[in-house]
Coordinates of C-alpha atoms in Angstrom, one line a residue:
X71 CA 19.8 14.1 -40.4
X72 CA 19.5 17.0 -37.9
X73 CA 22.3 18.7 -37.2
X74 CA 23.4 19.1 -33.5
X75 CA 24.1 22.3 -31.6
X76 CA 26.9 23.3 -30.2
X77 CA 28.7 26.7 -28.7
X78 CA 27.1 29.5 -27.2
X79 CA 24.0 28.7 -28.9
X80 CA 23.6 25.2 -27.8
X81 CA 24.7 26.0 -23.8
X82 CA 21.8 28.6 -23.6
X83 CA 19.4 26.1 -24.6
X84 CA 20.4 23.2 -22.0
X85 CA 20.5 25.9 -19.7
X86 CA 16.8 26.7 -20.4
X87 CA 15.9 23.0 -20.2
X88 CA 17.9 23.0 -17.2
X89 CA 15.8 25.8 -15.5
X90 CA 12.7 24.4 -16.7
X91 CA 13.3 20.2 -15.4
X92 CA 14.3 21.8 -12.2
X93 CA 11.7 24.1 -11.5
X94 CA 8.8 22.3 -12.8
X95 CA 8.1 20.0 -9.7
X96 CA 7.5 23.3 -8.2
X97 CA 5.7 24.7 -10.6
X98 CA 2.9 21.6 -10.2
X99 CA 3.2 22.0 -6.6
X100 CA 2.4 25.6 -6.6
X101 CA -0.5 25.0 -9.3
X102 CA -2.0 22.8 -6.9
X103 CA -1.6 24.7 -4.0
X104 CA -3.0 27.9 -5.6
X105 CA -6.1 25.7 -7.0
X106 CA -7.1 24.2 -3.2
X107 CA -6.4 27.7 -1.7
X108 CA -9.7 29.3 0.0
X109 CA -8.6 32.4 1.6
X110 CA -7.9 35.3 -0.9
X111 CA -5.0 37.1 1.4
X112 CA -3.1 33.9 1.5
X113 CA -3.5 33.3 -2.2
X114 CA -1.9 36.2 -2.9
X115 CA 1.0 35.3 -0.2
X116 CA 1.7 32.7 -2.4
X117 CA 2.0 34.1 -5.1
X118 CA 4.1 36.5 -4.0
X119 CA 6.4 33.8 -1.8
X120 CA 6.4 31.3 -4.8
X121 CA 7.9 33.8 -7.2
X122 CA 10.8 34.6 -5.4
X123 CA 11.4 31.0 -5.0
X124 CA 11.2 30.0 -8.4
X125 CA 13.3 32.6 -9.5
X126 CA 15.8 33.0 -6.3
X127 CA 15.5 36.5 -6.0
X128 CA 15.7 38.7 -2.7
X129 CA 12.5 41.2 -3.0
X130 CA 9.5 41.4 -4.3
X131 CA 6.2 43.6 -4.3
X132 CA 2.4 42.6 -5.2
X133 CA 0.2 45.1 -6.3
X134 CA -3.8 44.9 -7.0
X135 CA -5.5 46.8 -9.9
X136 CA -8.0 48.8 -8.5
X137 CA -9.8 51.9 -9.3
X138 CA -7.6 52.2 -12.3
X139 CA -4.3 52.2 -10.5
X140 CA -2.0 49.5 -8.9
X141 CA -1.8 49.5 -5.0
X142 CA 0.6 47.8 -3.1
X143 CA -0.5 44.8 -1.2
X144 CA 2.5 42.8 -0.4
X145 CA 6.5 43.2 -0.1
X146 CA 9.4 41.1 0.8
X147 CA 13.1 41.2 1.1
X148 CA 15.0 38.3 2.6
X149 CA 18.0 40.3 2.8
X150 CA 16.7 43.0 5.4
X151 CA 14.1 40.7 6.8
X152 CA 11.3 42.9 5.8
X153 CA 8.2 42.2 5.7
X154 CA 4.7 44.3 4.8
X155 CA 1.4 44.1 4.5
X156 CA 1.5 40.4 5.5
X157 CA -0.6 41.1 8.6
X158 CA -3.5 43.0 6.5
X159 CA -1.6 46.6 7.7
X160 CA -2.2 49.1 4.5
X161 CA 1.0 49.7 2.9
X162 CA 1.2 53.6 3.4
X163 CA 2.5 54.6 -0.5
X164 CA 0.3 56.5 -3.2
X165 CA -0.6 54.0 -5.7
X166 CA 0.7 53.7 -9.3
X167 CA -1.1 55.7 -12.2
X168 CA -1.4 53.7 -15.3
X169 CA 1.3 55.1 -17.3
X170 CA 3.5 53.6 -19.7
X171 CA 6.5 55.6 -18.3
X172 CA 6.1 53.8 -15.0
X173 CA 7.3 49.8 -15.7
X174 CA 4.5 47.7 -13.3
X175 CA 2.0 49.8 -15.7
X176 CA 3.7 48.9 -18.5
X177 CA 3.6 45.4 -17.8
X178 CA -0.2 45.6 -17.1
X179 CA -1.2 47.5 -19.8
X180 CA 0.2 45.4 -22.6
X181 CA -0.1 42.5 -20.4
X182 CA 3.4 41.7 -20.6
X183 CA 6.6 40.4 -18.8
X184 CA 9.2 42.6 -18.9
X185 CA 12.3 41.6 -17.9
X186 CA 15.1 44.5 -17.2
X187 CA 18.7 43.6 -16.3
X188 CA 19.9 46.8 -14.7
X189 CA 16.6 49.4 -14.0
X190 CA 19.3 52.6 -13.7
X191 CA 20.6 51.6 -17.1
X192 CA 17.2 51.5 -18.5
X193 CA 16.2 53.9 -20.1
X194 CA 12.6 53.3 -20.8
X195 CA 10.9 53.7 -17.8
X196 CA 11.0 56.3 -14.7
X197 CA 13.5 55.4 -12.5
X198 CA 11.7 57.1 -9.6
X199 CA 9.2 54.3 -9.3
X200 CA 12.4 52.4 -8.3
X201 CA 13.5 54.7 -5.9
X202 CA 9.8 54.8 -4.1
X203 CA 10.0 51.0 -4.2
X204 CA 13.5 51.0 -2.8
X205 CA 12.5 53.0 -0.2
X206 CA 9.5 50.0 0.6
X207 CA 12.1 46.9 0.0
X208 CA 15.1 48.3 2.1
X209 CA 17.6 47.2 -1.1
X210 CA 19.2 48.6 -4.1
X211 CA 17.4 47.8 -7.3
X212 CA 19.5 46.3 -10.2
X213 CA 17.5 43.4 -11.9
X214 CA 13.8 43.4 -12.0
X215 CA 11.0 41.0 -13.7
X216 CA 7.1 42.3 -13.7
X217 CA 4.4 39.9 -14.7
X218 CA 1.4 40.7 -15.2
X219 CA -1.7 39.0 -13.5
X220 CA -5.1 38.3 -15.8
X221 CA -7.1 35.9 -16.3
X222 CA -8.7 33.8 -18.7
X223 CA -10.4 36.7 -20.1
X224 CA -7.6 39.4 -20.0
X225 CA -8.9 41.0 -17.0
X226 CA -6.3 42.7 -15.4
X227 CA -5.9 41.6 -11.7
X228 CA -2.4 42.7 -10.6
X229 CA 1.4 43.0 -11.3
X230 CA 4.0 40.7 -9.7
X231 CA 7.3 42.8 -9.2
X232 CA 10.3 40.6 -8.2
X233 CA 13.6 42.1 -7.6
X234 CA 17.0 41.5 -7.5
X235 CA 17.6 38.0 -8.8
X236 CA 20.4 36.4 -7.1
X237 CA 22.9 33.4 -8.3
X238 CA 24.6 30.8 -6.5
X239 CA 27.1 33.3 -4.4
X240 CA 24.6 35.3 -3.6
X241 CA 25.7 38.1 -6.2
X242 CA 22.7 39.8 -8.1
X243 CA 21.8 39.3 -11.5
X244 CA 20.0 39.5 -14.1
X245 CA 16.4 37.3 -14.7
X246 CA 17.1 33.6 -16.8
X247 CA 14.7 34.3 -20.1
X248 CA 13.2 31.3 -19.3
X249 CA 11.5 32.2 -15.8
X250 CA 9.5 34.9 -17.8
X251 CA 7.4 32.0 -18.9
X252 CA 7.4 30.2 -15.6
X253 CA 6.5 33.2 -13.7
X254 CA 3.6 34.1 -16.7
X255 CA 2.6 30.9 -16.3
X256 CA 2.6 31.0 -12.4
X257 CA 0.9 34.3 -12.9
X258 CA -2.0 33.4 -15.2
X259 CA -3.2 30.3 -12.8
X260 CA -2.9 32.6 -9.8
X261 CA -5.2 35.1 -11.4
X262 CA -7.5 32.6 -12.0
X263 CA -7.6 31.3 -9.3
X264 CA -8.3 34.7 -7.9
X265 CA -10.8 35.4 -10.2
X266 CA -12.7 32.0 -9.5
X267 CA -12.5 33.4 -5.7
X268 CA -14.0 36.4 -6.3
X269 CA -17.0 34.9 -8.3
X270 CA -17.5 32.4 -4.8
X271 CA -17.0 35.8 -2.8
X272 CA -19.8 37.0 -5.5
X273 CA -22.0 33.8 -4.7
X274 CA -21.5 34.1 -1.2
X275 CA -22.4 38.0 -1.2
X276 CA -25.3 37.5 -3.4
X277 CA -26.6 34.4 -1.1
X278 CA -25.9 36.5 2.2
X279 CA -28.3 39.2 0.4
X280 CA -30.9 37.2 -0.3
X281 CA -30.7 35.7 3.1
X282 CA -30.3 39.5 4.6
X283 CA -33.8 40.1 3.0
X284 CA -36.0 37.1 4.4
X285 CA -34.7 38.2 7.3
X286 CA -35.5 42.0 7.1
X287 CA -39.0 41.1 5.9
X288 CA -39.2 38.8 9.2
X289 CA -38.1 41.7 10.7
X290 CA -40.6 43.8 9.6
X291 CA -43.9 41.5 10.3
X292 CA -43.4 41.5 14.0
X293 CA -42.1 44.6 15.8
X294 CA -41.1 42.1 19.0
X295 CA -37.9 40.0 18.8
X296 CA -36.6 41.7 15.9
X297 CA -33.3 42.0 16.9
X298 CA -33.6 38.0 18.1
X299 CA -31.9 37.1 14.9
X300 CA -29.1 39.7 14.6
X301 CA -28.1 38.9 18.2
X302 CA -28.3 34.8 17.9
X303 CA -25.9 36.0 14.6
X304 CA -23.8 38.1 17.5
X305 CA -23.5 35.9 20.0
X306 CA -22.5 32.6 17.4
X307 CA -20.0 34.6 16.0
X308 CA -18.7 35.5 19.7
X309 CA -18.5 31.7 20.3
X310 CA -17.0 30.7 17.4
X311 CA -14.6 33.3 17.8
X312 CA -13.8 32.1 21.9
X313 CA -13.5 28.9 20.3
X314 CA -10.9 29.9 17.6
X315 CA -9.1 31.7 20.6
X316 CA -8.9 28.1 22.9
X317 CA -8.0 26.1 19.7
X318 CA -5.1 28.3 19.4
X319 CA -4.2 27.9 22.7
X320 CA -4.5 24.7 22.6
X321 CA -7.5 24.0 25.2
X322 CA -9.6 22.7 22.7
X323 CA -9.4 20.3 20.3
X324 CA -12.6 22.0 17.9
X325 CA -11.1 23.5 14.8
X326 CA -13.0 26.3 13.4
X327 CA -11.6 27.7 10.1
X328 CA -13.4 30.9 8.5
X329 CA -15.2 29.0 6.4
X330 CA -16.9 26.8 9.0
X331 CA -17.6 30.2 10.9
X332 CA -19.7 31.6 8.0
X333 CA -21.5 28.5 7.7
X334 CA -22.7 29.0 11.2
X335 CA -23.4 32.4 10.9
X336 CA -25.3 31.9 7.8
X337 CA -27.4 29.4 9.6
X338 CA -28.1 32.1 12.7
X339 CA -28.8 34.7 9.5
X340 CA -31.5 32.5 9.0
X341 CA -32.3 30.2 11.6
X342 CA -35.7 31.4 12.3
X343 CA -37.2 32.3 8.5
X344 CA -39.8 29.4 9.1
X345 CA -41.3 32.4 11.3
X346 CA -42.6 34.1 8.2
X347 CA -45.7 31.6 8.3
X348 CA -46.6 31.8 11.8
X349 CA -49.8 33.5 12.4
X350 CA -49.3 37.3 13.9
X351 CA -51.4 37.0 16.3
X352 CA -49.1 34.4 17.9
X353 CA -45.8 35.7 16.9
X354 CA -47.1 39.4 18.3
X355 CA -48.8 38.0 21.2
X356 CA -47.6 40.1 24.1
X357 CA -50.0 38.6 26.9
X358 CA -52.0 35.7 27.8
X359 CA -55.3 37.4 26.8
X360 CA -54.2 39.8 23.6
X361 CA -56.9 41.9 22.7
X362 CA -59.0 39.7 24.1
X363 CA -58.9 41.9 26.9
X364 CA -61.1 44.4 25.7
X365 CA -64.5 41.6 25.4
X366 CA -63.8 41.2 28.8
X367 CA -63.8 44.4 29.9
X368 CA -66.8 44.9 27.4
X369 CA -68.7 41.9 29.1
X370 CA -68.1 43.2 32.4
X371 CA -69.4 46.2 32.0
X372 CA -72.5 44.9 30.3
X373 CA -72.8 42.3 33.8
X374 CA -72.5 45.7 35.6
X375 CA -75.4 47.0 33.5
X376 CA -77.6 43.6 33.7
X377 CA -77.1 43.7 37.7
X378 CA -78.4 47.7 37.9
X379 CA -81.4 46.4 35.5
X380 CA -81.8 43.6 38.0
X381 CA -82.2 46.2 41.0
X382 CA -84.1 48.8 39.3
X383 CA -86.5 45.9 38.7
X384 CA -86.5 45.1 42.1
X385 CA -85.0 41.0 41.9
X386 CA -82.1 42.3 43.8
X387 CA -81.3 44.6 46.8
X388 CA -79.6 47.7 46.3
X389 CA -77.0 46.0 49.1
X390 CA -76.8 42.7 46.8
X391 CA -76.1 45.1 43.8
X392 CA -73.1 46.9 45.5
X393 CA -71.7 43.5 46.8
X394 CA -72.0 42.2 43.3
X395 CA -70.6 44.8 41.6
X396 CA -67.6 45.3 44.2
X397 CA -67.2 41.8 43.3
X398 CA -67.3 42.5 39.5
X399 CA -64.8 44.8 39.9
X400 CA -62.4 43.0 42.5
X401 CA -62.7 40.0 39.8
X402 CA -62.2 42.4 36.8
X403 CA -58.9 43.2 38.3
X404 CA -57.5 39.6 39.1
X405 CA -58.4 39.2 35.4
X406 CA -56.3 42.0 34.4
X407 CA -53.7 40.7 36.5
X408 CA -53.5 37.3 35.4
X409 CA -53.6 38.6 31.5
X410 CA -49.9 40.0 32.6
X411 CA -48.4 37.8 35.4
X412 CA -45.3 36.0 34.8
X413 CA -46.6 32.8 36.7
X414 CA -50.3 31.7 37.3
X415 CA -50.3 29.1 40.5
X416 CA -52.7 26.2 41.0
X417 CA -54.7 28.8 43.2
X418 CA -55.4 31.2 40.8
X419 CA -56.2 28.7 38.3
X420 CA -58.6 27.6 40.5
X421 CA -59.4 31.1 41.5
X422 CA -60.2 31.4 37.7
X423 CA -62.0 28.2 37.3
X424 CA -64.7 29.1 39.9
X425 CA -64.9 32.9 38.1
X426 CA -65.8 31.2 35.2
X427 CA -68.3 29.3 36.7
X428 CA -70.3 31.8 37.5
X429 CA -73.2 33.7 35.3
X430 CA -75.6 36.2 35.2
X431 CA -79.4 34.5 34.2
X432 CA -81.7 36.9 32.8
X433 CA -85.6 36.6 33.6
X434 CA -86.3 34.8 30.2
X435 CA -83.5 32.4 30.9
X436 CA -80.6 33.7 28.9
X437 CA -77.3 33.1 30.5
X438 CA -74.2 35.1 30.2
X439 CA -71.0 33.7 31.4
X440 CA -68.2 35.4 33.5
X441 CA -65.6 33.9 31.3
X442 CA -65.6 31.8 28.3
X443 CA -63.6 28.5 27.9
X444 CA -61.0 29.7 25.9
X445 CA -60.8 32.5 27.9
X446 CA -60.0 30.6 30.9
X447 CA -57.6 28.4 29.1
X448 CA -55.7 31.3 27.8
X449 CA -55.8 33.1 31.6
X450 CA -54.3 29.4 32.6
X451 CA -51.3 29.6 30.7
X452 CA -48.9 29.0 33.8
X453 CA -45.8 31.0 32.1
X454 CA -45.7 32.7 28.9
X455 CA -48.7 33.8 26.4
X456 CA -49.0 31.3 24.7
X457 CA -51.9 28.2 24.8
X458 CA -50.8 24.9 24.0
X459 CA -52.1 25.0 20.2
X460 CA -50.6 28.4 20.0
X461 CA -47.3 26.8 21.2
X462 CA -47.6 24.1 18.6
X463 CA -47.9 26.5 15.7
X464 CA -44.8 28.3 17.3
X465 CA -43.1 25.7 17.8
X466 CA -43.7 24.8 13.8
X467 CA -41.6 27.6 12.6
X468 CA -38.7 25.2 12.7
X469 CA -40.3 22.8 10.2
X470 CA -41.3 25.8 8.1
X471 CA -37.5 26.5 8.1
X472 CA -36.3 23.2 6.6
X473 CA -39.4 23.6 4.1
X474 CA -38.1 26.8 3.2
X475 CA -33.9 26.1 3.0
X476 CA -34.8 22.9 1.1
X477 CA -36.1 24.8 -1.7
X478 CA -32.4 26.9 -1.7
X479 CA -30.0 25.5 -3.8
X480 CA -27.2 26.3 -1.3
X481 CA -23.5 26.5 -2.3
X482 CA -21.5 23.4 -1.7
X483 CA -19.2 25.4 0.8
X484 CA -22.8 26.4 2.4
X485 CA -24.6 22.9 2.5
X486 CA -24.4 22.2 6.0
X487 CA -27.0 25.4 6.5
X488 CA -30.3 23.7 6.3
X489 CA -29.5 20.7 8.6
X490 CA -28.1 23.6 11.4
X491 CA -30.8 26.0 11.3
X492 CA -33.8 23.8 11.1
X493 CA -32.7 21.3 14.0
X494 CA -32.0 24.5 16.6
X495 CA -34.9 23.5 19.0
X496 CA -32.8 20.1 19.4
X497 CA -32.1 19.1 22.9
X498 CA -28.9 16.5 23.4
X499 CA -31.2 13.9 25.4
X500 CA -34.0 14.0 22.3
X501 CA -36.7 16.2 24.3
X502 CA -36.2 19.0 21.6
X503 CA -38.0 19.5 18.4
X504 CA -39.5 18.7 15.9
X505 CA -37.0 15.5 15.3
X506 CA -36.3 14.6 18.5
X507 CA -33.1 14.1 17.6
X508 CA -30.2 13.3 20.6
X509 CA -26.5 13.3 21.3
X510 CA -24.0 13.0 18.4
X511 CA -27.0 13.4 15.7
X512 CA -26.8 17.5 16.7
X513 CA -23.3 18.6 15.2
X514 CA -21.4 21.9 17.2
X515 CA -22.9 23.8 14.7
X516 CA -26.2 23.0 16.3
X517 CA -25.8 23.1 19.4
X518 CA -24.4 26.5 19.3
X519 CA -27.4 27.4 17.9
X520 CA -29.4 25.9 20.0
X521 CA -27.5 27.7 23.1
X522 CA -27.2 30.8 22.0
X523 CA -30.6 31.5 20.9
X524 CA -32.1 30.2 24.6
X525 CA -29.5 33.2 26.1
X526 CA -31.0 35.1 23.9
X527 CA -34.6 34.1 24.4
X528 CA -33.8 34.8 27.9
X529 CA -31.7 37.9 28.4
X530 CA -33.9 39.9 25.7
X531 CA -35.4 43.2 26.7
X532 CA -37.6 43.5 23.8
X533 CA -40.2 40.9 24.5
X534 CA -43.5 42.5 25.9
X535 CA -45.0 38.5 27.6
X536 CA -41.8 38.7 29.8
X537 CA -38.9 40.5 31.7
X538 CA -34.9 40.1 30.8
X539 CA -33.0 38.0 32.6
X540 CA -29.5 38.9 33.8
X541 CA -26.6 37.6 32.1
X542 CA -25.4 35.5 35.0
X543 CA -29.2 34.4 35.5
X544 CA -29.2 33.4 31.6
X545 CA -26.0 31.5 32.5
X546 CA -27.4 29.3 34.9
X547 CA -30.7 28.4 33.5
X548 CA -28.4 27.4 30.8
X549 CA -26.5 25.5 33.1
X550 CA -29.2 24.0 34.7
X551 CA -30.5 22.5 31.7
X552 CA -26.6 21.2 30.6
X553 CA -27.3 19.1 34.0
X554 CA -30.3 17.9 32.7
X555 CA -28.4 16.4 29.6
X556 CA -30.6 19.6 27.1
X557 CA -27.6 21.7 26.1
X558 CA -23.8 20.9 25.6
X559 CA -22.4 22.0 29.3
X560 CA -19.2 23.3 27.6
X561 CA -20.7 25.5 25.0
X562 CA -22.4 26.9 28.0
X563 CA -19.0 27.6 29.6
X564 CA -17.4 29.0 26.9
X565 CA -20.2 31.3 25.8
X566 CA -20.2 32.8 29.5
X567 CA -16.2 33.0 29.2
X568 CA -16.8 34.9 26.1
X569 CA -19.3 37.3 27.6
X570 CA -17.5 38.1 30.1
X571 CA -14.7 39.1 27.8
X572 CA -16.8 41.4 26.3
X573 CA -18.5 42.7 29.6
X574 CA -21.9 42.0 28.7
X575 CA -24.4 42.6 31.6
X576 CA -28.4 42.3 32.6
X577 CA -30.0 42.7 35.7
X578 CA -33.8 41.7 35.2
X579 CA -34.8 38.0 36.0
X580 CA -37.4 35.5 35.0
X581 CA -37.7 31.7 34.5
X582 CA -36.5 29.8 31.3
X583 CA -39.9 28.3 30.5
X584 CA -41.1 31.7 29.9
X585 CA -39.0 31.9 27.1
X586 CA -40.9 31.2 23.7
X587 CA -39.7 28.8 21.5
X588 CA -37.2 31.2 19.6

């Protein structure tokens, strides 16, 4: 038979039980708060919040381990109302050197709770440190508890420092023994928790890098556009951003969280990495002809030379041969012309058609044409550089993309990447490409995308085929193709809210079909 307690000894013990029954609902609570808990600051918040609930006490300060000192992140006191570093604002104290004499070093160098009644009637530790933290927490210190914060592999993440301990009248006092292991154990599943964060954060990073290089090495194959993927990245962001704002205002009903933003901006990091595989004479093609040019200025001059053969010979007048070669000239120019316009008509496609109908016929019976047929059909090109087939292996680089991303095993938190990027040349009434895909089959993501990268397209001063547009003309070609169902009408709105927030301007202009497939 066991014998029972009873006296002092037994009354500490159901007070024990006692603190533990009623503390451990929150104990789960906290636990499962901490584990579902994305965002590193707030993590730390609770932590901080949680411990002076348990425990009932008025104060408390957070501090990280880095570069082999503790810095303070977070404090608290209900009593004054104070609040710091909540807000991300640096908390303007040195930081703690890793001393023994100093008691939140203490704690994290033996990884150990240390629990002190009365800190002025310790006399183990520097009682400065308390003075430097009263200064911080706006309250006499008296009772104190430090835990310290590592993780499943006894690396040191932080110290908890919760002050002041308070009973049922308010009166301070000392820490219960048995919230040391309540507070350890809060402790050690915050600190992993914040540990399994910063191997995501590592993930992410690592992801972001690999990502950062594609696009560098995109970057580097075509010296046009390459700031097309850092701005479709700029302006997303700037969307998202506007978006966030109207949601908090409550004129919108689109929630965008941070980690639905880096989604997105992952997917404009890389939204155009099927590019890597398009030929560079199409992706670097700044005019309708290329280099092209130069055979037909060196077959001009070699009809120039046939013609003066022709008269020395005597089978044409000297009066034919200066006609012809005035001609040769005057047509040698519209050529060069048409190689750089921004819009061929129907007359000078004609124009071009009868040039290349005509020939020079040498006395054995050797022709040689004005203009070869895919000559003419790159000098027909009614906006752009770029022939139809050329347009079609452009156009590809979207299909290359979802190749490409499908062969990335993408984070879970970044899954959504490969749908978003490669369905960016999407229009909402199923005329885009390559899926055809319509209405509610394009998510936000998408279709931000799919704007922001036709502003882009438009307003971008780097492209040699065309001019910028303004930002109010990029606006309204936008707008004009949200009233013919293309593009989401609102993202259009918001996105020229946004700019205008940040004073973006433009003053070139052009047409929208002049803008390549970006």
């Amino acid at each position: 038979m066991t014998a029972s307690m009873s006296g002092p000894a037994a009354r500490k013990k159901d007070n024990e039980m006692h603190l533990q029954y009623q503390d451990f609902d929150k104990i789960i609570e906290v636990g499962i708060r901490l584990s579902t808990e994305r965002d590193r600051n707030r993590l730390l918040m609770t932590i901080l919040e949680k411990g002076m609930e348990i425990t009932n006490c008025d104060a408390s300060i957070l501090y990280l381990y880095e570069h082999e000192a503790l810095y303070f992140k977070y404090m608290k006191t209900l009593s004054k109302g104070i609040s710091r570093g909540m807000n991300g604002e640096v908390i303007a104290l040195p930081p703690v050197p890793m001393k023994e004499e100093n008691v939140c070093a203490y704690a994290a160098i033996h990884r150990k709770v240390v629990n002190i009644p009365d800190v002025y009637a310790n006399g183990q530790f520097d009682s400065s440190g308390a003075c430097r933290s009263e200064s911080l927490t706006g309250c006499r210190m008296q009772s104190q508890l430090l835990v310290p914060l590592a993780n499943q592999e006894d690396e040191l993440i932080g110290v908890l420092q919760l002050i002041n301990a308070m009973d049922e009248e308010g009166n301070v006092t000392a820490f219960h023994e048995a919230y040391e292991r309540i507070v350890r154990a809060l402790g050690s599943m915050a600190a992993i928790e914040l540990t399994n964060l910063s191997y995501v954060e590592a993930l992410k990073a690592q992801m972001y890098s690999f990502m950062e290089a594609l696009t560098t090495a995109l970057e580097e194959q075509t010296p046009y556009n390459a700031q097309h993927t850092r701005n479709v990245e700029k302006y997303a962001s700037l969307l998202a951003d506007y978006i966030i704002k109207l949601q908090k205002e409550g004129r919108c009903r689109q929630i965008f969280d941070p980690a639905r933003k880096e989604q997105l901006m992952l997917a404009a990091l890389i939204h155009d990495i099927g590019k890597m595989v398009v030929p560079l004479n199409i992706m670097n093609k700044p005019t309708r002809l290329d280099k092209g040019i130069e055979r037909v200025d060196d077959r001009f001059a070699l009809l120039r030379a046939l013609y003066e053969v022709d008269m020395l010979r005597g089978r044409i007048s000297r009066e034919a041969f200066e006609t012809t070669i005035a001609d040769l000239d005057a047509e040698l120019a519209f050529i060069h012309e048409m190689n750089e316009t921004a819009y061929v008509s129907d007359e000078a496609c004609e124009h071009i058609e009868r040039l290349a109908a005509k020939q020079h016929v040498k006395e054995g019976g050797s022709v040689l044409c004005y203009l070869t047929r895919k000559e003419v059909e790159c000098l027909c090109i009614r906006r752009g550089t770029l022939t139809m087939q050329e347009r079609r292996e452009m156009e590809n680089h979207v299909v290359m993309t979802s190749k490409i991303l499908d062969k990335v095993q993408f984070y879970k938190g970044f899954s959504m990447v490969p749908k978003w990027a490669g369905a960016h040349h999407e229009y909402l009434d199923g005329s885009g490409y390559p899926n055809h895909l319509k209405g509610d089959a394009l998510d936000l993501e998408t279709r931000i995308l799919t704007v922001v990268d036709i502003y882009d397209a438009l307003v971008a001063t780097d492209r040699p085929y065309k001019k910028p547009v303004s930002r109010q003309k990029a606006i309204q070609i936008l707008r004009d193709m949200a009233q013919q169902g293309k593009v989401d009408a609102q993202l259009v709105e918001w996105l020229d809210e946004a700019l205008k927030m940040e004073d973006s301007h433009s003053t070139a202009s052009c047409h929208p079909s002049e803008a390549r497939p970006d």
